[in-house]
PDB file of C-alpha atoms in Angstrom:
ATOM      1  CA  MET A   1     111.024  97.997  93.079  1.00 87.00           C
ATOM      2  CA  LYS A   2     109.251  97.326  89.832  1.00 91.00           C
ATOM      3  CA  LYS A   3     108.225 100.253  87.651  1.00 94.00           C
ATOM      4  CA  ALA A   4     104.821 100.571  86.046  1.00 94.00           C
ATOM      5  CA  ASN A   5     102.255 102.899  84.523  1.00 94.00           C
ATOM      6  CA  LEU A   6      98.924 103.584  86.195  1.00 96.00           C
ATOM      7  CA  LYS A   7      95.884 103.830  83.943  1.00 96.00           C
ATOM      8  CA  LYS A   8      92.134 103.964  84.201  1.00 96.00           C
ATOM      9  CA  ALA A   9      90.215 101.114  82.572  1.00 94.00           C
ATOM     10  CA  ASP A  10      89.459 103.348  79.562  1.00 94.00           C
ATOM     11  CA  GLY A  11      93.211 103.523  78.830  1.00 92.00           C
ATOM     12  CA  CYS A  12      93.748 107.045  80.173  1.00 92.00           C
ATOM     13  CA  VAL A  13      97.292 107.182  81.591  1.00 94.00           C
ATOM     14  CA  LEU A  14      97.368 108.655  85.102  1.00 95.00           C
ATOM     15  CA  LEU A  15     101.022 108.127  86.074  1.00 95.00           C
ATOM     16  CA  GLN A  16     104.050 107.004  84.099  1.00 93.00           C
ATOM     17  CA  ASN A  17     106.448 106.636  87.003  1.00 93.00           C
ATOM     18  CA  LEU A  18     104.717 104.286  89.412  1.00 94.00           C
ATOM     19  CA  GLN A  19     106.898 102.247  91.752  1.00 94.00           C
ATOM     20  CA  VAL A  20     105.554  98.933  93.056  1.00 95.00           C
ATOM     21  CA  ALA A  21     106.951  97.844  96.430  1.00 94.00           C
ATOM     22  CA  GLU A  22     107.002  94.063  96.365  1.00 91.00           C
ATOM     23  CA  SER A  23     109.268  92.931  99.181  1.00 89.00           C
ATOM     24  CA  PHE A  24     108.706  93.438 102.893  1.00 89.00           C
ATOM     25  CA  SER A  25     111.705  95.785 103.086  1.00 88.00           C
ATOM     26  CA  GLU A  26     110.460  97.876 100.133  1.00 89.00           C
ATOM     27  CA  LYS A  27     107.049  98.207 101.782  1.00 88.00           C
ATOM     28  CA  LEU A  28     108.621  99.016 105.144  1.00 82.00           C
ATOM     29  CA  LYS A  29     110.753 101.815 103.695  1.00 84.00           C
ATOM     30  CA  GLY A  30     108.055 103.131 101.368  1.00 84.00           C
ATOM     31  CA  LEU A  31     108.649 106.833 100.768  1.00 86.00           C
ATOM     32  CA  LEU A  32     110.761 107.449 103.878  1.00 82.00           C
ATOM     33  CA  GLY A  33     113.734 109.687 103.222  1.00 78.00           C
ATOM     34  CA  ARG A  34     112.175 111.325 100.174  1.00 84.00           C
ATOM     35  CA  ALA A  35     111.581 115.064 100.048  1.00 85.00           C
ATOM     36  CA  GLY A  36     108.408 114.629  97.992  1.00 87.00           C
ATOM     37  CA  LEU A  37     106.762 112.988  95.002  1.00 90.00           C
ATOM     38  CA  GLY A  38     106.809 114.378  91.478  1.00 89.00           C
ATOM     39  CA  ARG A  39     103.550 114.960  89.636  1.00 91.00           C
ATOM     40  CA  ASP A  40     104.006 111.760  87.633  1.00 93.00           C
ATOM     41  CA  GLU A  41     105.125 109.603  90.569  1.00 95.00           C
ATOM     42  CA  GLY A  42     103.355 107.261  92.943  1.00 96.00           C
ATOM     43  CA  LEU A  43     103.940 104.188  95.073  1.00 95.00           C
ATOM     44  CA  VAL A  44     101.853 101.012  95.219  1.00 96.00           C
ATOM     45  CA  LEU A  45     101.895  98.809  98.310  1.00 96.00           C
ATOM     46  CA  PRO A  46     100.297  95.505  97.235  1.00 96.00           C
ATOM     47  CA  ASP A  47      98.476  93.508  99.905  1.00 95.00           C
ATOM     48  CA  CYS A  48      98.692  96.424 102.321  1.00 94.00           C
ATOM     49  CA  SER A  49      95.493  98.024 103.618  1.00 94.00           C
ATOM     50  CA  SER A  50      97.001 100.405 106.171  1.00 93.00           C
ATOM     51  CA  ILE A  51      99.830 102.925 106.034  1.00 93.00           C
ATOM     52  CA  HIS A  52     101.516 105.474 108.245  1.00 92.00           C
ATOM     53  CA  THR A  53     103.215 108.772 107.532  1.00 92.00           C
ATOM     54  CA  PHE A  54     105.462 108.796 110.601  1.00 93.00           C
ATOM     55  CA  PHE A  55     108.813 110.439 109.845  1.00 91.00           C
ATOM     56  CA  MET A  56     107.549 111.592 106.438  1.00 91.00           C
ATOM     57  CA  ARG A  57     108.376 115.075 105.139  1.00 92.00           C
ATOM     58  CA  PHE A  58     105.264 115.647 103.043  1.00 95.00           C
ATOM     59  CA  ALA A  59     101.526 114.952 102.892  1.00 96.00           C
ATOM     60  CA  LEU A  60      99.978 112.234 100.743  1.00 96.00           C
ATOM     61  CA  ASP A  61      96.733 111.304  99.071  1.00 98.00           C
ATOM     62  CA  ILE A  62      95.974 107.648  99.813  1.00 98.00           C
ATOM     63  CA  VAL A  63      93.911 105.492  97.459  1.00 98.00           C
ATOM     64  CA  PHE A  64      92.744 102.086  98.662  1.00 98.00           C
ATOM     65  CA  VAL A  65      91.775  99.561  96.002  1.00 97.00           C
ATOM     66  CA  SER A  66      90.251  96.089  95.974  1.00 97.00           C
ATOM     67  CA  LYS A  67      92.007  92.911  94.863  1.00 96.00           C
ATOM     68  CA  ASP A  68      90.881  93.645  91.277  1.00 96.00           C
ATOM     69  CA  TRP A  69      92.110  97.292  91.514  1.00 96.00           C
ATOM     70  CA  ARG A  70      88.728  99.002  91.883  1.00 98.00           C
ATOM     71  CA  VAL A  71      88.973 102.143  94.038  1.00 98.00           C
ATOM     72  CA  THR A  72      87.256 101.596  97.397  1.00 98.00           C
ATOM     73  CA  GLU A  73      88.325 104.775  99.193  1.00 98.00           C
ATOM     74  CA  VAL A  74      90.300 107.987  98.654  1.00 98.00           C
ATOM     75  CA  VAL A  75      91.823 109.829 101.629  1.00 98.00           C
ATOM     76  CA  HIS A  76      93.044 113.317 100.754  1.00 98.00           C
ATOM     77  CA  GLY A  77      95.897 115.212 102.401  1.00 97.00           C
ATOM     78  CA  VAL A  78      97.237 112.777 104.997  1.00 97.00           C
ATOM     79  CA  SER A  79      99.847 114.860 106.801  1.00 96.00           C
ATOM     80  CA  PRO A  80     103.060 113.489 108.331  1.00 95.00           C
ATOM     81  CA  GLY A  81     102.669 111.676 111.649  1.00 94.00           C
ATOM     82  CA  ASN A  82      99.377 109.901 110.932  1.00 95.00           C
ATOM     83  CA  ALA A  83      98.138 106.370 110.317  1.00 94.00           C
ATOM     84  CA  VAL A  84      95.347 105.431 107.917  1.00 96.00           C
ATOM     85  CA  ARG A  85      93.659 102.115 107.241  1.00 95.00           C
ATOM     86  CA  ALA A  86      91.081 101.091 104.679  1.00 95.00           C
ATOM     87  CA  LYS A  87      87.559 101.451 106.046  1.00 93.00           C
ATOM     88  CA  ALA A  88      85.980  99.263 103.382  1.00 91.00           C
ATOM     89  CA  PRO A  89      86.643  95.566 104.024  1.00 90.00           C
ATOM     90  CA  GLU A  90      87.457  95.027 100.343  1.00 93.00           C
ATOM     91  CA  GLY A  91      90.313  97.575 100.467  1.00 92.00           C
ATOM     92  CA  ARG A  92      93.386  95.427  99.822  1.00 94.00           C
ATOM     93  CA  HIS A  93      96.135  97.448  98.104  1.00 96.00           C
ATOM     94  CA  THR A  94      97.348 101.008  98.707  1.00 97.00           C
ATOM     95  CA  LEU A  95      98.343 103.683  96.210  1.00 97.00           C
ATOM     96  CA  GLU A  96     100.281 106.668  97.597  1.00 97.00           C
ATOM     97  CA  LEU A  97     100.239 109.936  95.653  1.00 97.00           C
ATOM     98  CA  GLY A  98     101.443 113.445  96.355  1.00 96.00           C
ATOM     99  CA  GLU A  99      98.934 115.648  98.169  1.00 96.00           C
ATOM    100  CA  GLY A 100      96.219 116.873  95.802  1.00 97.00           C
ATOM    101  CA  ARG A 101      97.035 114.433  93.000  1.00 97.00           C
ATOM    102  CA  ALA A 102      94.024 112.142  93.529  1.00 97.00           C
ATOM    103  CA  HIS A 103      91.750 115.142  92.926  1.00 97.00           C
ATOM    104  CA  GLU A 104      93.811 116.388  89.955  1.00 97.00           C
ATOM    105  CA  LEU A 105      93.732 112.921  88.383  1.00 97.00           C
ATOM    106  CA  ALA A 106      89.983 112.618  89.120  1.00 96.00           C
ATOM    107  CA  ILE A 107      90.431 109.316  90.958  1.00 97.00           C
ATOM    108  CA  ALA A 108      87.145 108.418  92.630  1.00 97.00           C
ATOM    109  CA  VAL A 109      85.526 105.513  94.447  1.00 98.00           C
ATOM    110  CA  GLY A 110      84.378 102.942  91.901  1.00 97.00           C
ATOM    111  CA  ASP A 111      87.076 103.720  89.321  1.00 98.00           C
ATOM    112  CA  GLN A 112      88.763 100.698  87.798  1.00 98.00           C
ATOM    113  CA  LEU A 113      92.537 101.128  87.764  1.00 97.00           C
ATOM    114  CA  VAL A 114      95.065  99.164  85.727  1.00 96.00           C
ATOM    115  CA  ILE A 115      98.751  98.703  86.493  1.00 94.00           C
ATOM    116  CA  GLU A 116     100.838  98.121  83.399  1.00 92.00           C
ATOM    117  CA  TYR A 117     104.328  96.915  84.262  1.00 89.00           C
ATOM    118  CA  GLU A 118     107.283  98.122  82.216  1.00 79.00           C
ATOM    119  CA  LYS A 119     108.734  95.397  80.048  1.00 74.00           C
ATOM    120  CA  PRO A 120     112.379  94.594  80.808  1.00 67.00           C
ATOM    121  CA  ALA A 121     114.916  95.641  78.183  1.00 60.00           C
ATOM    122  CA  PRO A 122     116.001  92.774  75.891  1.00 63.00           C
TER     123      PRO A 122
END
């Protein structure tokens, strides 16, 4: 998985340990097997507008964003054993955060998010 930072359009850093699942197998595994997410961690599932928390050990906040990374929907506290899909037709990518983090980070519908990929070491 690629690593990145998550920011708001104004440059405010939200997360410094964002993982981006790019391959089918990375998206399929997602956060399975993890005991939780740290406060500075999250997972992005590009081109994925529905998720499930089957076999998960912890609850998530789910943020759906459009193709240009504008927040279209925030679903708080999705407990293990559930499935969620974007209600807004423009919801294209999914951001998974630990339960309560979307509120703590003040992520709201309409926010413009920016993913800044880490540069590889020379």
